[in-house]
Short mmCIF file of C-alpha atoms in Angstrom, two decimals:
data_model
loop_
_atom_site.label_atom_id
_atom_site.label_comp_id
_atom_site.label_asym_id
_atom_site.label_seq_id
_atom_site.Cartn_x
_atom_site.Cartn_y
_atom_site.Cartn_z
CA UNK G 129 -231.86 -140.87 69.95
CA UNK G 130 -234.75 -139.02 68.74
CA UNK G 131 -233.22 -135.55 66.78
CA UNK G 132 -234.92 -132.27 68.46
CA UNK G 133 -236.79 -130.32 65.83
CA UNK G 134 -234.52 -127.73 63.58
CA UNK G 135 -234.29 -124.16 65.46
CA UNK G 136 -232.81 -120.95 64.16
CA UNK G 137 -231.02 -122.33 60.83
CA UNK G 138 -230.55 -118.73 59.07
CA UNK G 139 -231.08 -118.16 54.64
CA UNK G 140 -228.42 -119.81 53.62
CA UNK G 141 -229.67 -122.79 54.49
CA UNK G 142 -233.07 -122.23 52.55
CA UNK G 143 -235.20 -119.73 55.19
CA UNK G 144 -236.86 -116.91 55.32
CA UNK G 145 -235.84 -114.44 57.45
CA UNK G 146 -237.90 -114.78 59.98
CA UNK G 147 -236.08 -118.30 60.97
CA UNK G 148 -233.65 -116.71 62.84
CA UNK G 149 -236.08 -115.80 65.49
CA UNK G 150 -235.79 -119.88 66.21
CA UNK G 151 -238.84 -120.89 64.69
CA UNK G 152 -238.61 -122.50 60.87
CA UNK G 153 -241.13 -120.37 58.57
CA UNK G 154 -243.04 -121.10 55.85
CA UNK G 155 -241.64 -120.87 51.98
CA UNK G 156 -238.82 -123.11 52.98
CA UNK G 157 -237.77 -126.59 52.45
CA UNK G 158 -238.00 -128.22 56.29
CA UNK G 159 -234.94 -129.49 56.91
CA UNK G 160 -235.13 -133.30 58.93
CA UNK G 161 -234.83 -132.77 61.81
CA UNK G 162 -240.92 -129.25 63.89
CA UNK G 163 -261.07 -121.04 62.07
CA UNK G 164 -260.13 -123.75 63.51
CA UNK G 165 -261.23 -127.35 62.29
CA UNK G 166 -263.56 -129.36 63.71
CA UNK G 167 -260.99 -132.93 63.81
CA UNK G 168 -262.09 -135.14 60.74
CA UNK G 169 -262.52 -139.42 62.42
CA UNK G 170 -262.63 -140.93 59.06
CA UNK G 171 -259.84 -140.96 56.14
CA UNK G 172 -259.83 -140.92 52.64
CA UNK G 173 -258.45 -144.82 52.39
CA UNK G 174 -258.88 -145.94 48.91
CA UNK G 175 -259.21 -149.79 47.37
CA UNK G 176 -255.50 -148.86 46.03
CA UNK G 177 -254.68 -148.01 49.52
CA UNK G 178 -256.19 -150.67 50.94
CA UNK G 179 -254.54 -152.79 48.89
CA UNK G 180 -251.17 -151.81 49.40
CA UNK G 181 -251.70 -152.47 53.51
CA UNK G 182 -252.86 -155.07 52.39
CA UNK G 183 -249.21 -156.95 50.39
CA UNK G 184 -247.57 -155.30 53.70
CA UNK G 185 -248.57 -157.11 56.13
CA UNK G 186 -248.53 -159.49 53.96
CA UNK G 187 -244.79 -159.13 53.25
CA UNK G 188 -243.59 -158.15 56.60
CA UNK G 189 -246.06 -160.88 57.92
CA UNK G 190 -243.35 -163.45 56.68
CA UNK G 191 -240.39 -161.74 59.38
CA UNK G 192 -242.43 -162.91 62.21
CA UNK G 193 -240.57 -165.73 64.42
CA UNK G 194 -242.49 -168.80 64.66
CA UNK G 195 -240.42 -170.47 67.63
CA UNK G 196 -240.63 -167.95 70.43
CA UNK G 197 -242.32 -170.31 72.97
CA UNK G 198 -239.27 -168.85 75.64
CA UNK G 199 -240.60 -165.54 74.64
CA UNK G 200 -244.48 -166.84 75.20
CA UNK G 201 -243.60 -168.55 78.56
CA UNK G 202 -241.54 -164.93 80.09
CA UNK G 203 -238.44 -166.72 79.40
CA UNK G 204 -235.26 -164.59 77.61
CA UNK G 205 -237.84 -162.99 75.28
CA UNK G 206 -239.91 -160.77 78.54
CA UNK G 207 -243.28 -162.21 80.58
CA UNK G 208 -245.70 -163.68 79.38
CA UNK G 209 -248.02 -160.80 80.56
CA UNK G 210 -247.85 -156.72 81.44
CA UNK G 211 -249.01 -158.68 85.01
CA UNK G 212 -246.22 -161.17 84.51
CA UNK G 213 -243.16 -160.72 87.76
CA UNK G 214 -239.97 -160.10 86.64
CA UNK G 215 -237.99 -161.22 89.52
CA UNK G 216 -237.88 -159.06 92.36
CA UNK G 217 -237.01 -155.68 90.98
CA UNK G 218 -239.77 -154.08 88.81
CA UNK G 219 -241.83 -157.30 89.16
CA UNK G 220 -245.57 -156.64 88.99
CA UNK G 221 -244.70 -152.71 88.25
CA UNK G 222 -243.74 -153.20 83.49
CA UNK G 223 -245.36 -154.68 81.35
CA UNK G 224 -243.78 -157.07 79.26
CA UNK G 225 -242.81 -156.59 75.37
CA UNK G 226 -242.62 -152.28 73.95
CA UNK G 227 -244.19 -151.08 77.01
CA UNK G 228 -240.56 -152.79 78.95
CA UNK G 229 -238.21 -150.44 81.12
CA UNK G 230 -235.45 -152.22 79.18
CA UNK G 231 -237.60 -151.65 76.13
CA UNK G 232 -238.44 -149.14 73.74
CA UNK G 233 -240.12 -147.02 75.78
CA UNK G 234 -237.51 -146.32 78.38
CA UNK G 235 -236.41 -144.21 75.43
CA UNK G 236 -239.20 -141.48 75.94
CA UNK G 237 -238.38 -141.04 79.55
CA UNK G 238 -234.93 -141.61 80.38
CA UNK G 239 -233.16 -140.26 82.70
CA UNK G 240 -230.96 -137.15 81.63
CA UNK G 241 -228.10 -138.96 82.56
CA UNK G 242 -227.76 -141.18 78.88
CA UNK G 243 -225.50 -143.91 80.49
CA UNK G 244 -227.82 -144.15 82.97
CA UNK G 245 -229.94 -147.38 82.18
CA UNK G 246 -231.13 -149.24 85.10
CA UNK G 247 -229.67 -152.35 86.68
CA UNK G 248 -228.10 -152.92 83.38
CA UNK G 249 -226.45 -150.17 82.84
CA UNK G 250 -225.09 -150.13 86.45
CA UNK G 251 -222.61 -153.19 84.96
CA UNK G 252 -219.13 -152.01 85.04
CA UNK G 253 -217.49 -152.70 81.29
CA UNK G 254 -218.39 -151.97 77.48
CA UNK G 255 -221.18 -152.33 75.81
CA UNK G 256 -221.40 -152.11 71.96
CA UNK G 257 -225.66 -152.04 70.15
CA UNK G 258 -227.39 -151.33 67.29
CA UNK G 259 -230.09 -150.76 65.04
CA UNK G 260 -231.72 -151.15 61.93
CA UNK G 261 -234.84 -150.24 60.83
CA UNK G 262 -236.15 -150.12 57.22
CA UNK G 263 -239.20 -149.14 55.99
CA UNK G 264 -242.09 -148.96 53.35
CA UNK G 265 -243.86 -145.78 53.31
CA UNK G 266 -247.33 -145.11 51.41
CA UNK G 267 -248.43 -141.87 50.65
CA UNK G 268 -252.21 -140.04 48.95
CA UNK G 269 -252.01 -136.39 48.53
CA UNK G 270 -254.51 -137.05 45.67
CA UNK G 271 -251.64 -138.58 44.16
CA UNK G 272 -250.16 -142.29 45.17
CA UNK G 273 -246.76 -143.20 46.09
CA UNK G 274 -244.80 -146.05 47.83
CA UNK G 275 -240.36 -144.81 49.26
CA UNK G 276 -238.76 -147.31 50.93
CA UNK G 277 -236.99 -145.65 53.89
CA UNK G 278 -234.95 -145.52 57.16
CA UNK G 279 -237.91 -144.90 59.88
CA UNK G 280 -236.80 -141.53 61.12
CA UNK G 281 -238.70 -141.78 64.23
CA UNK G 282 -235.39 -144.31 65.16
CA UNK G 283 -233.02 -144.32 62.43
CA UNK G 284 -230.96 -146.73 62.66
CA UNK G 285 -227.35 -146.60 63.86
CA UNK G 286 -224.47 -147.77 66.38
CA UNK G 287 -223.33 -146.45 69.97
CA UNK G 288 -220.28 -147.22 72.10
CA UNK G 289 -220.73 -146.91 75.82
CA UNK G 290 -218.41 -147.36 78.80
CA UNK G 291 -219.16 -147.93 82.27
CA UNK G 292 -216.70 -148.09 85.30
CA UNK G 293 -216.00 -147.70 88.97
CA UNK G 294 -213.85 -145.47 90.67
CA UNK G 295 -214.48 -146.85 94.18
CA UNK G 296 -215.94 -144.43 97.29
CA UNK G 297 -219.32 -145.09 95.25
CA UNK G 298 -218.16 -143.04 92.32
CA UNK G 299 -218.62 -144.28 88.68
CA UNK G 300 -216.77 -142.89 85.37
CA UNK G 301 -218.37 -143.36 81.53
CA UNK G 302 -218.17 -142.55 78.10
CA UNK G 303 -220.31 -143.02 75.47
CA UNK G 304 -220.30 -142.64 71.39
CA UNK G 305 -222.78 -142.75 69.44
CA UNK G 306 -223.68 -142.70 65.34
CA UNK G 307 -227.25 -142.19 63.67
CA UNK G 308 -226.70 -143.62 60.27
CA UNK G 309 -229.55 -143.86 57.46
CA UNK G 310 -230.02 -143.83 54.25
CA UNK G 311 -233.14 -141.97 52.44
CA UNK G 312 -234.46 -141.37 56.49
CA UNK G 313 -238.37 -140.44 56.33
CA UNK G 314 -238.34 -137.16 57.02
CA UNK G 315 -235.94 -135.78 53.81
CA UNK G 316 -237.67 -137.98 50.99
CA UNK G 317 -240.98 -136.94 49.44
CA UNK G 318 -243.02 -136.89 46.30
CA UNK G 319 -240.44 -136.38 43.63
CA UNK G 320 -237.36 -137.21 45.25
CA UNK G 321 -236.84 -140.60 46.36
CA UNK G 322 -233.54 -140.45 48.12
CA UNK G 323 -234.05 -137.27 50.02
CA UNK G 324 -230.68 -136.81 51.47
CA UNK G 325 -229.40 -139.88 50.86
CA UNK G 326 -226.71 -141.16 52.98
CA UNK G 327 -226.39 -139.19 56.17
CA UNK G 328 -224.27 -139.60 59.32
CA UNK G 329 -224.74 -138.29 62.15
CA UNK G 330 -223.24 -137.68 65.36
CA UNK G 331 -225.51 -139.03 68.72
CA UNK G 332 -223.55 -138.71 71.70
CA UNK G 333 -220.08 -138.06 72.60
CA UNK G 334 -219.87 -137.31 76.00
CA UNK G 335 -218.51 -138.16 79.69
CA UNK G 336 -219.84 -138.53 83.11
CA UNK G 337 -218.76 -138.85 86.70
CA UNK G 338 -220.97 -138.94 89.11
CA UNK G 339 -221.83 -140.16 92.52
CA UNK G 340 -224.82 -142.22 94.42
CA UNK G 341 -225.41 -139.74 96.89
CA UNK G 342 -224.20 -136.20 94.88
CA UNK G 343 -225.44 -137.06 91.26
CA UNK G 344 -223.96 -136.85 87.91
CA UNK G 345 -222.16 -134.57 86.03
CA UNK G 346 -222.32 -134.79 81.95
CA UNK G 347 -220.15 -133.34 79.93
CA UNK G 348 -219.49 -133.68 75.76
CA UNK G 349 -222.02 -133.42 72.91
CA UNK G 350 -225.60 -134.50 73.08
CA UNK G 351 -229.02 -134.14 74.44
CA UNK G 352 -229.93 -130.91 77.15
CA UNK G 353 -231.79 -132.16 80.92
CA UNK G 354 -235.81 -131.07 79.56
CA UNK G 355 -235.01 -133.66 75.92
CA UNK G 356 -238.29 -135.47 76.04
CA UNK G 357 -239.85 -134.69 78.72
CA UNK G 358 -242.97 -133.54 76.55
CA UNK G 359 -242.83 -136.94 74.80
CA UNK G 360 -243.81 -139.48 77.06
CA UNK G 361 -246.07 -142.43 76.28
CA UNK G 362 -246.55 -146.51 77.75
CA UNK G 363 -248.52 -147.60 74.12
CA UNK G 364 -244.92 -149.62 73.26
CA UNK G 365 -245.33 -147.08 70.04
CA UNK G 366 -241.87 -145.34 70.22
CA UNK G 367 -240.68 -147.01 67.09
CA UNK G 368 -243.32 -145.40 64.38
CA UNK G 369 -245.67 -143.41 66.25
CA UNK G 370 -245.11 -140.09 68.89
CA UNK G 371 -245.49 -136.48 69.47
CA UNK G 372 -242.66 -136.09 66.76
CA UNK G 373 -245.60 -135.91 64.58
CA UNK G 374 -243.44 -135.06 62.08
CA UNK G 375 -240.66 -138.25 61.43
CA UNK G 376 -242.78 -139.33 58.83
CA UNK G 377 -243.70 -136.04 56.26
CA UNK G 378 -241.83 -133.99 57.21
CA UNK G 379 -240.56 -132.81 53.61
CA UNK G 380 -243.19 -133.68 51.54
CA UNK G 381 -244.71 -130.70 49.97
CA UNK G 382 -247.78 -129.59 50.52
CA UNK G 383 -250.32 -130.18 47.78
CA UNK G 384 -253.37 -126.90 46.77
CA UNK G 385 -256.10 -127.62 45.52
CA UNK G 386 -256.00 -126.23 41.12
CA UNK G 387 -252.15 -125.79 41.18
CA UNK G 388 -250.58 -129.07 42.53
CA UNK G 389 -247.67 -129.45 44.88
CA UNK G 390 -246.56 -126.16 46.30
CA UNK G 391 -242.90 -126.89 45.05
CA UNK G 392 -241.97 -123.46 43.95
CA UNK G 393 -239.84 -122.65 40.79
CA UNK G 394 -240.05 -118.86 40.47
CA UNK G 395 -241.43 -115.13 41.58
CA UNK G 396 -245.37 -115.43 42.99
CA UNK G 397 -244.29 -119.65 43.91
CA UNK G 398 -242.80 -120.40 47.11
CA UNK G 399 -241.86 -124.18 48.60
CA UNK G 400 -244.12 -125.30 51.30
CA UNK G 401 -243.69 -128.25 52.82
CA UNK G 402 -245.57 -130.26 55.94
CA UNK G 403 -242.97 -129.78 58.33
CA UNK G 404 -242.95 -126.23 58.11
CA UNK G 405 -246.71 -126.23 60.28
CA UNK G 406 -246.16 -129.29 62.73
CA UNK G 407 -244.47 -128.30 65.87
CA UNK G 408 -243.82 -130.44 68.37
CA UNK G 409 -242.19 -132.15 71.22
CA UNK G 410 -240.43 -128.02 71.53
CA UNK G 411 -238.11 -128.98 74.77
CA UNK G 412 -234.56 -129.88 74.92
CA UNK G 413 -231.87 -129.63 72.29
CA UNK G 414 -228.88 -131.26 71.34
CA UNK G 415 -225.31 -129.79 70.93
CA UNK G 416 -222.76 -129.15 73.42
CA UNK G 417 -223.73 -128.92 77.25
CA UNK G 418 -222.59 -129.54 80.99
CA UNK G 419 -225.48 -131.18 82.80
CA UNK G 420 -225.95 -132.23 86.29
CA UNK G 421 -228.87 -134.80 86.98
CA UNK G 422 -229.41 -135.26 90.60
CA UNK G 423 -230.10 -138.91 92.58
CA UNK G 424 -233.13 -139.93 91.96
CA UNK G 425 -235.43 -139.72 94.88
CA UNK G 426 -238.63 -141.16 95.60
CA UNK G 427 -239.09 -141.78 91.32
CA UNK G 428 -238.28 -138.17 91.04
CA UNK G 429 -235.03 -137.23 88.95
CA UNK G 430 -233.77 -133.50 88.13
CA UNK G 431 -231.66 -132.41 85.34
CA UNK G 432 -230.24 -128.53 84.54
CA UNK G 433 -228.35 -127.97 81.11
CA UNK G 434 -226.32 -125.26 80.03
CA UNK G 435 -225.10 -124.54 76.42
CA UNK G 436 -225.23 -124.91 72.90
CA UNK G 437 -226.97 -126.31 70.35
CA UNK G 438 -224.93 -127.67 67.64
CA UNK G 439 -225.54 -130.64 64.48
CA UNK G 440 -222.42 -132.84 63.00
CA UNK G 441 -223.76 -134.22 60.27
CA UNK G 442 -222.52 -135.79 57.34
CA UNK G 443 -224.63 -135.17 54.36
CA UNK G 444 -224.12 -134.77 51.11
CA UNK G 445 -223.41 -131.47 49.47
CA UNK G 446 -224.09 -129.88 52.76
CA UNK G 447 -221.99 -127.50 55.97
CA UNK G 448 -220.89 -131.42 58.56
CA UNK G 449 -221.08 -128.81 61.20
CA UNK G 450 -223.94 -126.41 61.66
CA UNK G 451 -223.98 -124.35 65.84
CA UNK G 452 -225.35 -121.25 67.34
CA UNK G 453 -223.27 -119.34 68.95
CA UNK G 454 -223.87 -115.43 70.33
CA UNK G 455 -225.47 -116.81 73.56
CA UNK G 456 -227.16 -119.45 75.97
CA UNK G 457 -229.44 -122.30 75.76
CA UNK G 458 -229.98 -123.01 79.38
CA UNK G 459 -233.46 -126.08 80.10
CA UNK G 460 -234.06 -127.60 83.58
CA UNK G 461 -235.92 -130.84 83.87
CA UNK G 462 -237.99 -133.44 85.91
CA UNK G 463 -238.61 -136.45 85.72
CA UNK G 464 -241.49 -139.29 87.53
CA UNK G 465 -241.31 -142.92 87.21
CA UNK G 466 -243.08 -145.26 89.76
CA UNK G 467 -245.31 -148.21 90.34
CA UNK G 468 -248.42 -147.53 92.40
CA UNK G 469 -249.45 -150.79 94.01
CA UNK G 470 -249.35 -153.03 91.09
CA UNK G 471 -252.72 -151.35 89.24
CA UNK G 472 -251.20 -148.25 88.39
CA UNK G 473 -247.65 -147.96 85.88
CA UNK G 474 -246.79 -144.05 85.90
CA UNK G 475 -244.68 -141.89 84.21
CA UNK G 476 -244.00 -138.32 83.81
CA UNK G 477 -242.31 -135.47 82.82
CA UNK G 478 -241.87 -130.87 83.28
CA UNK G 479 -239.07 -128.67 81.31
CA UNK G 480 -238.62 -125.50 80.62
CA UNK G 481 -236.43 -123.87 78.49
CA UNK G 482 -234.22 -120.19 77.14
CA UNK G 483 -232.71 -119.90 73.97
CA UNK G 484 -231.42 -117.03 73.15
CA UNK G 485 -228.03 -118.66 70.53
CA UNK G 486 -228.23 -118.13 66.96
CA UNK G 487 -226.75 -119.05 64.19
CA UNK G 488 -223.73 -116.54 62.13
CA UNK G 489 -224.79 -114.04 60.83
CA UNK G 490 -228.44 -113.72 61.41
CA UNK G 491 -230.44 -111.18 60.58
CA UNK G 492 -232.43 -111.38 63.75
CA UNK G 493 -232.14 -111.81 67.68
CA UNK G 494 -233.43 -115.00 69.30
CA UNK G 495 -235.41 -115.08 72.44
CA UNK G 496 -237.20 -118.32 72.91
CA UNK G 497 -238.81 -119.22 75.91
CA UNK G 498 -240.60 -122.42 76.55
CA UNK G 499 -242.33 -125.40 78.96
CA UNK G 500 -243.83 -128.45 78.17
CA UNK G 501 -244.83 -131.86 79.86
CA UNK G 502 -246.45 -135.56 80.57
CA UNK G 503 -248.42 -138.07 82.00
CA UNK G 504 -248.54 -141.36 80.85
CA UNK G 505 -250.63 -143.99 83.30
CA UNK G 506 -250.74 -147.56 82.65
CA UNK G 507 -252.66 -150.15 84.73
CA UNK G 508 -251.07 -153.07 84.61
CA UNK G 509 -253.40 -156.08 84.75
CA UNK G 510 -255.37 -154.70 81.60
CA UNK G 511 -252.29 -153.67 79.76
CA UNK G 512 -254.53 -150.80 79.02
CA UNK G 513 -252.40 -146.90 78.79
CA UNK G 514 -253.08 -143.49 78.06
CA UNK G 515 -250.33 -139.95 77.36
CA UNK G 516 -250.97 -135.91 76.95
CA UNK G 517 -247.92 -134.43 75.89
CA UNK G 518 -248.08 -130.10 75.78
CA UNK G 519 -245.55 -127.89 74.73
CA UNK G 520 -245.66 -124.35 74.56
CA UNK G 521 -242.65 -121.39 72.57
CA UNK G 522 -242.24 -118.34 72.13
CA UNK G 523 -239.99 -115.96 70.68
CA UNK G 524 -239.04 -112.33 70.64
CA UNK G 525 -241.50 -109.58 70.31
CA UNK G 526 -239.00 -107.20 67.79
CA UNK G 527 -238.71 -109.00 64.07
CA UNK G 528 -237.83 -107.34 61.16
CA UNK G 529 -240.30 -107.72 59.09
CA UNK G 530 -243.95 -108.06 61.46
CA UNK G 531 -247.15 -108.51 60.00
CA UNK G 532 -248.43 -106.15 57.53
CA UNK G 533 -251.65 -106.38 58.67
CA UNK G 534 -251.52 -107.42 62.40
CA UNK G 535 -248.31 -105.64 63.33
CA UNK G 536 -247.10 -108.62 65.17
CA UNK G 537 -243.88 -110.64 65.24
CA UNK G 538 -244.07 -114.41 64.80
CA UNK G 539 -246.20 -115.59 68.39
CA UNK G 540 -246.20 -118.59 70.85
CA UNK G 541 -246.18 -122.39 68.81
CA UNK G 542 -247.92 -124.19 70.87
CA UNK G 543 -248.90 -128.59 69.80
CA UNK G 544 -250.93 -130.85 72.22
CA UNK G 545 -251.03 -135.15 71.63
CA UNK G 546 -253.02 -137.32 73.00
CA UNK G 547 -251.79 -140.97 72.62
CA UNK G 548 -253.69 -144.69 74.02
CA UNK G 549 -253.87 -148.44 73.11
CA UNK G 550 -253.58 -151.87 75.14
CA UNK G 551 -250.55 -154.09 75.32
CA UNK G 552 -251.22 -157.76 75.43
CA UNK G 553 -250.02 -161.56 74.75
CA UNK G 554 -252.63 -161.50 71.77
CA UNK G 555 -249.92 -164.72 70.44
CA UNK G 556 -247.57 -166.32 72.03
CA UNK G 557 -244.01 -165.47 70.19
CA UNK G 558 -245.18 -162.16 71.82
CA UNK G 559 -246.21 -159.01 73.40
CA UNK G 560 -248.32 -156.88 70.14
CA UNK G 561 -249.46 -153.15 71.95
CA UNK G 562 -252.45 -151.82 69.13
CA UNK G 563 -252.39 -147.43 69.74
CA UNK G 564 -254.31 -144.63 68.53
CA UNK G 565 -253.21 -140.96 68.62
CA UNK G 566 -254.20 -137.66 67.59
CA UNK G 567 -252.08 -134.38 67.75
CA UNK G 568 -252.85 -130.79 66.91
CA UNK G 569 -250.81 -127.97 66.74
CA UNK G 570 -251.23 -124.06 66.25
CA UNK G 571 -248.34 -121.99 64.50
CA UNK G 572 -249.08 -118.01 64.30
CA UNK G 573 -246.71 -117.82 61.33
CA UNK G 574 -247.78 -113.55 61.56
CA UNK G 575 -245.55 -113.98 57.58
CA UNK G 576 -246.53 -111.70 54.87
CA UNK G 577 -243.50 -112.66 52.23
CA UNK G 578 -245.02 -112.29 48.75
CA UNK G 579 -244.14 -115.54 47.69
CA UNK G 580 -246.09 -117.45 50.53
CA UNK G 581 -249.21 -115.76 50.22
CA UNK G 582 -249.24 -115.91 46.12
CA UNK G 583 -249.11 -119.72 46.40
CA UNK G 584 -251.56 -119.58 49.36
CA UNK G 585 -253.81 -116.89 48.31
CA UNK G 586 -257.37 -118.46 46.64
CA UNK G 587 -258.03 -114.81 44.79
CA UNK G 588 -255.44 -113.26 43.43
CA UNK G 589 -253.70 -110.07 44.88
CA UNK G 590 -255.85 -110.78 48.57
CA UNK G 591 -253.94 -112.09 51.17
CA UNK G 592 -251.75 -109.77 52.85
CA UNK G 593 -250.71 -111.79 55.74
CA UNK G 594 -250.76 -114.98 56.71
CA UNK G 595 -252.05 -114.85 60.76
CA UNK G 596 -251.28 -118.83 61.32
CA UNK G 597 -252.35 -122.10 61.46
CA UNK G 598 -253.40 -125.53 62.58
CA UNK G 599 -252.32 -128.53 61.90
CA UNK G 600 -254.37 -131.97 62.48
CA UNK G 601 -253.49 -135.77 62.55
CA UNK G 602 -255.07 -139.03 64.12
CA UNK G 603 -253.85 -142.55 63.68
CA UNK G 604 -254.05 -146.40 64.99
CA UNK G 605 -251.02 -148.96 64.56
CA UNK G 606 -249.94 -152.06 65.89
CA UNK G 607 -245.91 -153.38 67.27
CA UNK G 608 -245.14 -156.41 68.13
CA UNK G 609 -241.70 -157.17 69.56
CA UNK G 610 -239.77 -160.23 69.98
CA UNK G 611 -236.82 -160.44 72.09
CA UNK G 612 -233.10 -162.06 71.92
CA UNK G 613 -233.74 -165.29 73.04
CA UNK G 614 -230.92 -168.01 73.07
CA UNK G 615 -231.63 -169.30 69.18
CA UNK G 616 -230.98 -165.25 68.47
CA UNK G 617 -229.51 -162.59 69.73
CA UNK G 618 -231.45 -159.32 68.49
CA UNK G 619 -234.93 -158.30 69.52
CA UNK G 620 -237.47 -157.46 66.75
CA UNK G 621 -240.41 -154.60 66.65
CA UNK G 622 -242.93 -155.22 63.80
CA UNK G 623 -244.78 -152.49 63.04
CA UNK G 624 -247.24 -151.23 61.11
CA UNK G 625 -249.32 -147.60 61.37
CA UNK G 626 -251.41 -145.18 59.70
CA UNK G 627 -251.68 -141.05 59.99
CA UNK G 628 -253.96 -138.57 58.65
CA UNK G 629 -252.72 -135.30 58.12
CA UNK G 630 -255.15 -132.14 57.74
CA UNK G 631 -253.82 -128.99 58.04
CA UNK G 632 -255.97 -125.00 57.97
CA UNK G 633 -254.72 -121.66 57.41
CA UNK G 634 -256.07 -118.09 57.88
CA UNK G 635 -254.83 -115.65 55.62
CA UNK G 636 -256.58 -111.99 56.05
CA UNK G 637 -256.37 -108.88 54.19
CA UNK G 638 -256.87 -105.33 55.43
CA UNK G 639 -260.93 -105.78 55.27
CA UNK G 640 -260.28 -109.33 57.96
CA UNK G 641 -260.03 -112.75 56.57
CA UNK G 642 -259.36 -113.84 52.69
CA UNK G 643 -260.53 -117.36 51.55
CA UNK G 644 -257.11 -119.52 51.13
CA UNK G 645 -256.98 -122.57 48.65
CA UNK G 646 -257.91 -125.79 50.38
CA UNK G 647 -254.50 -127.71 50.82
CA UNK G 648 -255.01 -131.66 50.07
CA UNK G 649 -254.84 -134.13 53.10
CA UNK G 650 -252.35 -136.69 53.72
CA UNK G 651 -252.74 -140.29 54.48
CA UNK G 652 -249.78 -142.46 54.79
CA UNK G 653 -249.37 -145.79 56.15
CA UNK G 654 -245.73 -146.85 57.63
CA UNK G 655 -244.52 -150.39 57.74
CA UNK G 656 -241.55 -151.72 58.36
CA UNK G 657 -239.34 -153.63 60.88
CA UNK G 658 -236.93 -152.52 63.81
CA UNK G 659 -233.74 -155.29 64.26
CA UNK G 660 -232.13 -154.21 67.73
CA UNK G 661 -228.98 -155.06 69.30
CA UNK G 662 -226.96 -154.96 72.88
CA UNK G 663 -229.83 -152.56 74.06
CA UNK G 664 -229.47 -150.04 70.89
CA UNK G 665 -233.36 -148.34 70.85
CA UNK G 666 -233.33 -148.06 74.63
CA UNK G 667 -231.35 -145.25 75.92
#
């Protein structure tokens, strides 16, 4: 399960007061979990980084199965090509491998009812599933290093689901799931190889009851109605890359030219991390919700949720239960999935939300509203595909510390994300997805914290406000999937990805713009393999 960005954490958790308005603020540790430059087209990969990439491929290549003739023939392991048939249902409308509806892409545009997973999900009984997702992370931001992590893009975990037929077209279901990880990729940094260490997070604890004509009601701890409506792709790369671009580097410190890592440590020095400047996908929350999901009609499915976000997470040295009360979180989501003849496969979503919840003793009120959407299209005969994601969120118009120059409170956050690629059976042992991606995110901080300003300004004493920031990312990668077969009870996803991150800051003083220190670009390679048993990773 994808974990939504942490919002509304109080100062006790290490954030500045403006975070109470519902957005992470620069100058504080990022919780694992959010003039404009032209995008750079060429990254800064030097010889050492290339050698690390080659070593990663060689080391992981030995994990690829060599006896997979069944998969190549479309038996047990999926069809031989994106256009191959898979039986009466969904025969010509979905390719094999990573983009299969029973596979990874089902995760990012899943129905709002967590137990509705297509034909397999309709079968009564219990299902136990698990996943393991170790990875190697190699970075270069002027210095180089390696971390061995649990990939936060789709963390390791276990889940138990039960579905029961009650008669008269009624069904009931329960689901309990845990995300389990050690050294999650969104918690490690340049100085800390373990991050949060061992962490166990409650992903789902819910009950649902439904009728095939009247819809489904879901009650308990889980995702809200709009979750992932602006994070839908068909590239087959969700195990390593999607619009949650901070999963690779959320806790990494910014490295500033002339001063090094922004690790704080005294007056005039702030802790600044990449996660402070990256937004997306914004839509949805995880917590205690009651959700209604309509029956699917012509590929369309709508949902609405009401509740309050909460985070139940066992991590050493932290509160295990964090909730936001004093208000309500409401959202709606609309999803579409369909095939246009045997030529195109289309998935889309749109969601809107309003959040007035806040943590205990918050200094500022919360009033966040936003919307976002996605459109993903695949040309089935060739496997070519592209996806567009967008999200925006506005905040309360009142705050304790508006910008010293503009007099404004934190303004709108927004992002765009584009991903495209091809899925084909390049090798006989299974389908392979090649992808490229681009992200651009804008945050209007209007921040006046002295430590933040002194850390970021080039000339001492000039900056009076951090007006805004623009973060960019581009990347590419490959994912190879080998499905479960008669000789192997698990599915493997072998992946290798590269990302180049850049950040530009807009500092202002009484006389206008003032120069900011250059933030070193960050290059990251992520290589790993995910093992799946019983279908986990599909929901």
